[in-house]
Coordinates of C-alpha atoms in Angstrom, one line a residue:
Chain A
X2 CA 11.4 -25.8 77.8
X3 CA 13.0 -29.3 77.7
X4 CA 13.7 -30.6 75.1
X5 CA 13.3 -34.4 76.1
X6 CA 9.7 -33.3 77.0
X7 CA 8.9 -32.2 73.5
X8 CA 10.6 -35.5 72.0
X9 CA 8.2 -37.5 74.5
X10 CA 5.2 -35.4 73.1
X11 CA 6.7 -35.7 69.4
X12 CA 7.6 -39.2 69.5
X13 CA 5.6 -41.3 66.7
X14 CA 5.5 -44.0 69.1
X15 CA 3.3 -42.0 71.9
X16 CA 0.9 -44.6 72.4
X17 CA -2.0 -42.0 71.0
X18 CA -3.7 -43.6 68.3
X19 CA -1.7 -42.0 65.3
X20 CA -0.7 -45.0 63.7
X21 CA -3.9 -46.3 62.3
X22 CA -4.1 -42.3 60.6
X23 CA -3.4 -41.9 57.4
X24 CA -4.1 -38.2 57.7
X25 CA -5.9 -38.3 54.0
X26 CA -2.9 -40.7 52.4
X27 CA -4.8 -43.5 52.2
X28 CA -7.4 -42.5 50.2
X29 CA -5.2 -40.4 48.3
X30 CA -3.3 -43.2 46.8
X31 CA -6.1 -45.4 46.0
X32 CA -6.9 -42.3 43.9
X33 CA -3.8 -42.8 42.1
X34 CA -2.8 -38.8 43.7
X35 CA -0.1 -40.4 45.4
X36 CA 2.2 -43.1 43.8
X37 CA 5.5 -42.2 44.2
X38 CA 8.0 -39.9 46.1
X39 CA 7.3 -36.8 43.8
X40 CA 3.9 -37.1 44.3
X41 CA 4.3 -37.5 48.0
X42 CA 6.0 -34.7 48.6
X43 CA 3.4 -32.4 46.8
X44 CA 0.9 -33.7 48.8
X45 CA 2.9 -33.9 52.3
X46 CA 3.4 -29.5 51.2
X47 CA 0.0 -29.3 50.2
X48 CA -1.1 -30.2 53.4
X49 CA 1.3 -28.8 55.6
X50 CA 0.4 -25.4 53.9
X51 CA -3.2 -26.2 54.4
X52 CA -4.2 -28.3 57.4
X53 CA -1.2 -28.5 59.2
X54 CA -0.9 -24.7 59.3
X55 CA -4.2 -24.3 60.7
X56 CA -3.6 -27.7 63.1
X57 CA -0.6 -25.6 64.6
X58 CA -2.4 -22.7 64.9
X59 CA -5.5 -24.2 67.1
X60 CA -2.9 -26.2 69.4
X61 CA -0.5 -23.2 69.9
X62 CA -3.4 -21.2 70.8
X63 CA -5.0 -24.2 72.9
X64 CA -1.6 -24.5 74.9
X65 CA -1.4 -20.5 75.4
X66 CA -5.3 -20.6 76.4
X67 CA -3.8 -22.9 79.5
X68 CA -0.5 -21.4 79.8
X69 CA 1.6 -18.0 81.6
X70 CA 2.7 -15.7 79.2
X71 CA 6.5 -16.8 78.7
X72 CA 8.9 -15.0 81.2
X73 CA 12.7 -14.9 80.7
X74 CA 14.2 -17.8 82.9
X75 CA 15.7 -15.9 86.2
X76 CA 19.0 -18.4 85.4
X77 CA 19.7 -19.3 82.0
X78 CA 17.5 -16.4 79.8
X79 CA 15.8 -19.6 78.4
X80 CA 11.8 -18.9 77.8
X81 CA 9.5 -20.8 80.0
X82 CA 6.1 -21.5 80.1
X83 CA 4.2 -22.5 83.3
X84 CA 1.3 -24.7 82.7
X85 CA -1.4 -23.5 85.0
X86 CA -2.8 -25.3 87.8
X87 CA -6.4 -26.1 88.3
X88 CA -6.6 -23.6 91.4
X89 CA -5.3 -21.0 89.2
X90 CA -8.0 -21.8 86.2
X91 CA -10.9 -22.4 88.7
X92 CA -10.3 -18.7 89.7
X93 CA -10.0 -17.0 86.5
X94 CA -13.2 -19.1 85.3
X95 CA -14.9 -18.0 89.0
X96 CA -14.6 -14.9 87.3
X97 CA -11.3 -13.4 89.0
X98 CA -10.1 -11.7 85.6
X99 CA -10.4 -8.1 86.9
X100 CA -7.5 -9.6 90.0
X101 CA -5.9 -11.8 87.2
X102 CA -5.4 -8.0 84.7
X103 CA -4.0 -6.5 87.8
X104 CA -1.7 -9.5 88.3
X105 CA -0.4 -9.2 85.0
X106 CA -0.2 -5.7 84.7
X107 CA 1.9 -5.8 88.2
X108 CA 3.9 -8.4 88.1
X109 CA 5.1 -9.6 84.6
X110 CA 7.2 -12.6 86.0
X111 CA 4.7 -15.8 86.3
X112 CA 1.8 -13.5 85.9
X113 CA -1.2 -14.9 84.2
X114 CA -1.9 -13.2 80.8
X115 CA -4.8 -10.1 80.5
X116 CA -7.1 -12.3 78.8
X117 CA -10.1 -11.1 78.2
X118 CA -12.2 -14.5 78.2
X119 CA -11.8 -17.2 80.4
X120 CA -9.5 -20.0 79.4
X121 CA -12.3 -22.8 79.3
X122 CA -14.8 -20.4 77.0
X123 CA -11.5 -20.1 75.0
X124 CA -10.8 -23.8 74.9
X125 CA -14.4 -24.0 73.7
X126 CA -14.2 -21.5 71.2
X127 CA -11.7 -22.8 69.4
X128 CA -12.9 -26.4 69.4
X129 CA -15.6 -24.8 67.6
X130 CA -13.4 -23.1 65.7
X131 CA -12.1 -26.2 64.2
X132 CA -15.4 -27.4 64.1
X133 CA -16.2 -24.7 61.3
X134 CA -12.7 -24.9 59.4
X135 CA -13.4 -28.4 58.9
X136 CA -16.2 -29.0 55.8
X137 CA -16.0 -33.0 56.4
X138 CA -17.7 -34.8 59.5
X139 CA -16.0 -37.7 58.5
X140 CA -12.3 -35.5 59.4
X141 CA -14.2 -34.2 62.2
X142 CA -14.7 -37.4 63.5
X143 CA -11.4 -38.2 63.3
X144 CA -10.0 -35.1 64.7
X145 CA -11.6 -36.0 67.9
X146 CA -11.1 -39.7 67.6
X147 CA -7.2 -38.7 67.6
X148 CA -7.9 -35.6 70.5
X149 CA -9.8 -38.7 72.4
X150 CA -6.5 -40.7 72.4
X151 CA -4.2 -38.4 73.1
X152 CA -6.2 -37.3 76.4
X153 CA -6.2 -41.0 77.3
X154 CA -2.4 -40.9 76.7
X155 CA -2.4 -37.4 78.7
X156 CA -4.2 -38.0 81.6
X157 CA -2.0 -41.3 82.2
X158 CA 1.6 -39.7 81.5
X159 CA 0.9 -36.3 83.0
X160 CA -1.8 -37.0 85.9
X161 CA -2.2 -33.3 87.3
X162 CA -2.7 -32.1 83.1
X163 CA -6.1 -29.4 83.0
X164 CA -8.8 -30.1 80.4
X165 CA -11.3 -27.9 80.2
X166 CA -12.6 -29.4 77.1
X167 CA -14.5 -32.5 77.6
X168 CA -13.1 -36.2 76.6
X169 CA -13.8 -35.5 72.7
X170 CA -11.6 -32.5 71.8
X171 CA -10.2 -31.8 68.4
X172 CA -6.7 -33.5 68.1
X173 CA -4.8 -29.5 67.9
X174 CA -7.1 -28.8 71.2
X175 CA -6.1 -32.5 72.9
X176 CA -2.2 -31.3 71.3
X177 CA -2.6 -27.8 73.0
X178 CA -3.9 -29.9 76.2
X179 CA -1.0 -32.2 76.0
X180 CA 1.8 -29.4 75.5
X181 CA 0.7 -26.9 78.8
X182 CA 0.5 -30.6 80.6
X183 CA 3.6 -31.0 79.9
X184 CA 5.4 -27.7 80.7
X185 CA 5.8 -27.1 76.7
X186 CA 5.2 -23.9 75.7
X187 CA 2.0 -22.6 72.6
X188 CA 5.5 -22.9 69.8
X189 CA 6.4 -26.6 70.5
X190 CA 1.9 -27.4 71.4
X191 CA 2.0 -26.0 67.3
X192 CA 5.3 -27.8 66.6
X193 CA 4.1 -31.2 67.7
X194 CA 1.0 -30.3 65.9
X195 CA 2.4 -29.6 62.2
X196 CA 5.5 -32.4 62.6
X197 CA 2.7 -35.1 63.7
X198 CA 0.7 -34.3 60.7
X199 CA 3.9 -34.3 58.4
X200 CA 5.2 -37.7 60.0
X201 CA 1.8 -39.8 60.5
X202 CA 0.7 -38.9 56.7
X203 CA 4.4 -39.8 55.3
X204 CA 4.5 -43.4 57.7
X205 CA 1.1 -43.8 56.2
X206 CA 2.6 -43.4 52.3
X207 CA 6.1 -46.1 53.6
X208 CA 3.7 -48.6 54.8
X209 CA 0.8 -48.6 51.9
X210 CA 3.2 -48.1 48.7
X211 CA 6.5 -49.7 50.0
X212 CA 8.2 -46.3 49.3
X213 CA 11.8 -46.5 50.3
X214 CA 12.3 -45.3 53.7
X215 CA 15.2 -43.4 53.4
X216 CA 14.3 -41.2 50.6
X217 CA 11.2 -40.2 52.9
X218 CA 13.0 -39.6 55.8
X219 CA 15.2 -37.4 53.7
X220 CA 11.8 -35.6 52.5
X221 CA 11.2 -34.9 56.0
X222 CA 13.7 -33.5 57.0
X223 CA 13.8 -31.0 54.1
X224 CA 10.3 -30.4 54.9
X225 CA 11.4 -30.0 58.5
X226 CA 12.6 -26.1 58.3
X227 CA 9.0 -25.7 56.7
X228 CA 7.5 -27.4 60.1
X229 CA 9.4 -24.5 62.4
X230 CA 8.5 -21.9 60.5
X231 CA 4.7 -22.8 61.1
X232 CA 5.4 -23.4 64.7
X233 CA 6.7 -20.0 65.0
X234 CA 4.3 -18.5 63.0
X235 CA 1.2 -20.1 65.0
X236 CA 3.2 -19.6 68.0
X237 CA 2.8 -15.5 67.3
X238 CA -0.8 -15.6 66.6
X239 CA -1.7 -17.4 69.8
X240 CA -3.7 -15.0 71.3
X241 CA -5.4 -13.7 68.0
X242 CA -9.5 -14.1 68.0
X243 CA -10.3 -17.4 66.7
X244 CA -12.1 -15.8 63.8
X245 CA -8.6 -14.1 62.7
X246 CA -6.4 -17.5 62.9
X247 CA -5.5 -19.7 59.8
X248 CA -8.7 -21.4 58.2
X249 CA -6.2 -23.3 55.8
X250 CA -8.3 -26.5 54.0
X251 CA -7.9 -28.9 50.7
X252 CA -11.1 -29.6 49.2
X253 CA -9.8 -33.1 48.1
X254 CA -9.2 -34.3 51.4
X255 CA -12.4 -33.3 52.8
X256 CA -14.0 -34.9 49.6
X257 CA -11.5 -38.1 50.1
X258 CA -12.3 -38.3 53.5
X259 CA -15.8 -38.8 53.4
X260 CA -15.6 -41.1 50.5
X261 CA -12.7 -43.0 52.4
X262 CA -15.3 -43.1 55.6
X263 CA -18.1 -45.2 53.3
X264 CA -15.1 -47.7 52.0
X265 CA -16.4 -51.5 52.8
X266 CA -12.1 -52.1 53.0
X267 CA -9.9 -49.5 54.9
X268 CA -6.9 -50.1 56.5
X269 CA -6.8 -46.5 57.8
X270 CA -9.0 -45.2 60.4
X271 CA -8.9 -42.0 58.4
Chain B
X2 CA -21.5 -49.7 84.0
X3 CA -20.1 -51.6 87.1
X4 CA -17.1 -49.0 88.8
X5 CA -14.6 -51.9 90.5
X6 CA -15.9 -54.5 88.4
X7 CA -15.6 -54.1 84.2
X8 CA -16.1 -57.2 81.9
X9 CA -13.7 -59.6 81.7
X10 CA -11.2 -58.8 78.8
X11 CA -10.1 -61.5 76.8
X12 CA -7.2 -61.2 73.8
X13 CA -7.8 -64.0 70.7
X14 CA -4.3 -64.2 68.8
X15 CA -2.6 -65.9 66.3
X16 CA -1.4 -65.6 62.5
X17 CA -3.0 -65.3 59.3
X18 CA -5.4 -68.4 59.0
X19 CA -4.9 -70.4 62.2
X20 CA -8.9 -69.9 63.0
X21 CA -9.2 -66.5 65.3
X22 CA -12.5 -65.8 63.9
X23 CA -14.0 -69.3 63.4
X24 CA -13.5 -69.7 67.2
X25 CA -14.6 -66.3 68.3
X26 CA -17.9 -67.5 66.4
X27 CA -18.2 -70.8 68.1
X28 CA -17.1 -69.0 71.6
X29 CA -20.1 -66.8 70.8
X30 CA -22.6 -70.0 70.3
X31 CA -21.4 -72.1 73.4
X32 CA -21.4 -68.4 76.0
X33 CA -24.3 -66.2 74.3
X34 CA -26.7 -67.3 76.4
X35 CA -24.9 -67.6 79.7
X36 CA -23.1 -64.5 79.4
X37 CA -23.2 -61.0 78.5
X38 CA -20.3 -60.6 75.6
X39 CA -19.4 -58.9 73.0
X40 CA -16.4 -58.7 70.4
X41 CA -14.4 -56.1 68.9
X42 CA -12.5 -57.5 65.9
X43 CA -9.0 -55.7 64.7
X44 CA -8.8 -57.7 61.1
X45 CA -6.9 -55.7 58.9
X46 CA -10.0 -55.5 56.4
X47 CA -12.2 -53.8 58.6
X48 CA -15.3 -55.1 58.2
X49 CA -14.5 -58.9 57.1
X50 CA -14.3 -60.6 60.0
X51 CA -17.4 -58.6 62.2
X52 CA -19.3 -59.6 59.1
X53 CA -18.3 -63.4 59.0
X54 CA -19.6 -63.2 62.5
X55 CA -22.6 -61.5 61.8
X56 CA -23.1 -63.8 58.9
X57 CA -22.7 -66.5 61.0
X58 CA -25.5 -65.0 63.4
X59 CA -23.9 -65.7 66.7
X60 CA -24.3 -62.1 67.7
X61 CA -26.2 -58.9 66.9
X62 CA -24.5 -56.4 65.2
X63 CA -24.1 -53.7 67.7
X64 CA -22.4 -55.9 69.8
X65 CA -19.3 -56.1 67.4
X66 CA -17.3 -53.7 66.9
X67 CA -14.2 -53.4 63.9
X68 CA -11.1 -51.2 65.1
X69 CA -8.8 -50.1 61.4
X70 CA -4.6 -50.9 62.9
X71 CA -3.1 -48.9 59.8
X72 CA -1.1 -52.0 58.4
X73 CA -0.3 -53.1 61.8
X74 CA -2.2 -55.2 64.0
X75 CA 0.5 -55.7 66.6
X76 CA 0.9 -52.3 67.4
X77 CA -2.9 -52.0 67.7
X78 CA -3.0 -54.5 70.3
X79 CA 0.5 -54.2 71.8
X80 CA 2.1 -50.9 71.6
X81 CA -0.6 -48.3 71.0
X82 CA -3.9 -49.9 72.5
X83 CA -6.0 -46.8 72.7
X84 CA -8.3 -47.7 69.2
X85 CA -8.8 -51.0 71.1
X86 CA -10.0 -49.5 74.4
X87 CA -12.1 -47.0 72.7
X88 CA -14.1 -49.5 71.5
X89 CA -13.9 -51.8 74.2
X90 CA -15.4 -48.4 76.7
X91 CA -18.0 -47.5 74.3
X92 CA -19.0 -51.3 74.0
X93 CA -19.8 -50.8 77.5
X94 CA -21.4 -47.5 78.2
X95 CA -23.7 -48.5 75.0
X96 CA -24.2 -51.8 76.0
X97 CA -24.0 -51.1 80.1
X98 CA -22.9 -54.0 82.1
X99 CA -20.8 -57.2 80.4
X100 CA -19.4 -60.4 81.4
X101 CA -16.9 -60.8 78.3
X102 CA -14.8 -59.0 76.1
X103 CA -13.3 -60.7 73.3
X104 CA -10.6 -58.8 71.3
X105 CA -9.7 -60.7 68.3
X106 CA -5.8 -59.5 66.6
X107 CA -5.7 -59.4 63.0
X108 CA -3.8 -62.2 61.9
X109 CA -0.1 -61.1 62.6
X110 CA 2.9 -63.1 63.6
X111 CA 4.7 -65.6 66.5
X112 CA 5.7 -62.3 68.3
X113 CA 1.8 -60.7 68.7
X114 CA 1.1 -60.4 71.9
X115 CA -1.5 -58.6 73.8
X116 CA -0.5 -55.5 76.0
X117 CA -1.6 -56.2 79.5
X118 CA -3.4 -52.8 79.5
X119 CA -5.8 -54.0 76.9
X120 CA -6.4 -57.4 78.1
X121 CA -6.9 -59.8 81.0
X122 CA -6.0 -63.1 79.6
X123 CA -5.0 -64.2 76.2
X124 CA -5.7 -67.1 73.9
X125 CA -2.7 -67.9 71.3
X126 CA -4.2 -69.6 68.6
X127 CA -2.0 -71.9 65.8
X128 CA -3.3 -74.4 63.6
X129 CA -1.1 -77.8 62.5
X130 CA -1.5 -77.1 59.0
X131 CA 1.2 -74.1 59.8
X132 CA 3.3 -76.9 60.7
X133 CA 3.6 -79.4 63.4
X134 CA 7.3 -77.0 64.4
X135 CA 5.2 -74.0 65.3
X136 CA 5.5 -75.1 68.7
X137 CA 8.8 -75.6 69.0
X138 CA 9.8 -72.1 66.9
X139 CA 8.3 -71.0 70.3
X140 CA 8.1 -66.9 70.5
X141 CA 5.7 -64.9 72.9
X142 CA 3.1 -66.0 71.6
X143 CA 3.0 -69.9 72.1
X144 CA 5.5 -69.5 74.9
X145 CA 3.7 -66.8 77.0
X146 CA -0.2 -67.3 75.9
X147 CA -2.5 -67.9 79.2
X148 CA -3.9 -70.5 76.9
X149 CA -2.2 -72.4 73.7
X150 CA -4.9 -73.5 70.8
X151 CA -3.6 -76.2 68.8
X152 CA -6.4 -76.0 66.1
X153 CA -7.2 -78.1 63.0
X154 CA -6.4 -81.4 64.6
X155 CA -8.9 -83.1 61.7
X156 CA -6.1 -81.8 59.3
X157 CA -3.5 -83.2 61.0
X158 CA -3.4 -86.7 59.0
X159 CA -3.8 -84.9 55.6
X160 CA -0.7 -82.4 56.1
X161 CA 1.5 -84.7 58.5
X162 CA 1.8 -83.0 61.4
X163 CA 2.6 -84.8 64.5
X164 CA 0.2 -83.8 67.3
X165 CA 2.5 -85.7 69.6
X166 CA 5.2 -84.0 68.2
X167 CA 3.3 -80.7 69.1
X168 CA 2.1 -81.6 72.4
X169 CA 5.9 -82.2 74.0
X170 CA 7.2 -79.2 72.4
X171 CA 4.2 -76.6 73.4
X172 CA 4.9 -78.1 77.1
X173 CA 8.3 -78.1 77.0
X174 CA 8.0 -74.1 75.8
X175 CA 5.1 -73.4 78.1
X176 CA 5.7 -75.2 81.2
X177 CA 2.6 -75.1 83.4
X178 CA 0.3 -73.0 81.2
X179 CA -2.2 -75.2 79.3
X180 CA -2.6 -76.1 75.8
X181 CA -5.7 -77.4 74.2
X182 CA -6.0 -79.3 70.9
X183 CA -9.0 -78.3 68.7
X184 CA -10.9 -79.4 66.2
X185 CA -14.1 -77.3 65.7
X186 CA -15.2 -79.8 63.1
X187 CA -15.5 -82.3 65.4
X188 CA -16.3 -79.8 68.2
X189 CA -18.0 -76.6 66.9
X190 CA -19.0 -75.6 70.2
X191 CA -14.8 -75.0 71.0
X192 CA -15.8 -77.4 74.3
X193 CA -12.6 -77.2 76.2
X194 CA -11.9 -73.0 75.3
X195 CA -15.3 -72.6 76.2
X196 CA -14.7 -74.2 79.3
X197 CA -11.1 -72.2 80.2
X198 CA -12.9 -69.1 79.1
X199 CA -16.1 -70.0 81.9
X200 CA -13.3 -70.4 84.4
X201 CA -11.4 -66.9 83.8
X202 CA -14.7 -65.1 83.7
X203 CA -15.9 -66.6 87.3
X204 CA -12.3 -66.4 88.6
X205 CA -11.9 -63.2 91.0
X206 CA -9.4 -60.8 89.5
X207 CA -6.1 -61.7 90.8
X208 CA -5.9 -57.5 90.6
X209 CA -8.9 -55.6 90.8
X210 CA -10.5 -55.0 86.9
X211 CA -10.5 -51.0 87.4
X212 CA -11.9 -49.4 84.8
X213 CA -9.3 -47.1 82.6
X214 CA -9.7 -43.6 83.3
X215 CA -10.7 -42.2 80.4
X216 CA -9.7 -38.7 79.0
X217 CA -10.5 -36.5 82.2
X218 CA -12.6 -33.8 82.0
X219 CA -11.0 -31.5 85.1
X220 CA -13.1 -28.5 84.4
X221 CA -16.3 -27.6 82.7
X222 CA -16.7 -24.4 80.7

């Protein structure tokens, strides 16, 4: 796994549309629920433990569906996750599952995982799973808009990316696709999802409230270990059935998103 | 959609209040009957510019798309153009073949310019009431835009702006790049700018104007 590639994917300057989404902060600021650092902190902690945790889980699972199982690196002992190439994905989807299963039983170094569902089916099921977990139609639309924007960037940055999801997947699915295309693994996909959700919302609060950027970044640094924990959990559950994956949601985020979408004047898309 | 020849995309940027939206409205009035055109607006208040165009009755509602920019209008036209590309492509998909798409920036400052990944040409609009020193200050907008529009010349005597100084400074900054003086009071059709736009639409593209690769769907479920 390349740390610098993880930074490329997680960089807030990646041209993937994130700057125009506040993660619910614009609506929460207007409602008076976020007005200073402590209220921002409680918002970010709540968001990370609900929608952030769900996004991390689905990003990890999507990445896992498109990568081989982690194997010990021959030289350094690092864990590597290799992206599936198109030929292997097609072979899997053409019903070569039993062959893959045999391969995974007989050769654990680089073998395709023992997969009871085909990768494209798994991706579709994961995408449906996010729909089921997202009560607000406005949030669903915002997630798909961000997924589309991320895939636009991925198609230009990693042209060999395998995308079984169509042009408008949910954002966590696109994050998993991006991570797989970049040669990253489920944990890094999850980390990108949960950390991006945290910093995107925090950055929106800085812009909307004029909060001291140093204190906000100190807050992000305090919450960084929580991002690591969420990402590790998500990676450990990357093969779980969709119905068993985290389903955290925050009712106020849903309600706020619906109201926000009807505003005559808004600065952020969501 | 024409796979090899998409609409010409022209960005219109410039400081707050310099008259970008009024210029877009004038261009729509002048060109809507001869070109298939649509507008993407990036005003920080999502619907305000779009509503202005609708009220002016210059373009049907379905030919105007508004984009939110998250308090950063320059980011949306330069550093992260994805929302604007989505809007442009959505218009082309929904309306069919177009000749021209105008992308209006939210009001920003003298350093805001459009990415070449978003537009083919850009117009920078400043106005005489902003001070006749603006062309001398330069900045990427004034210096590099394909067309500089110095707007509201009718106000020059009222604000003590010297148009001769502005013309001289603009030429010093811009070399051979064209500058146009405009007053939409005297010339509501913005004829010199409309002519420049017509030329851009008519000329063969210096590089093929291919569609951006949209997010690929490499393998169906």
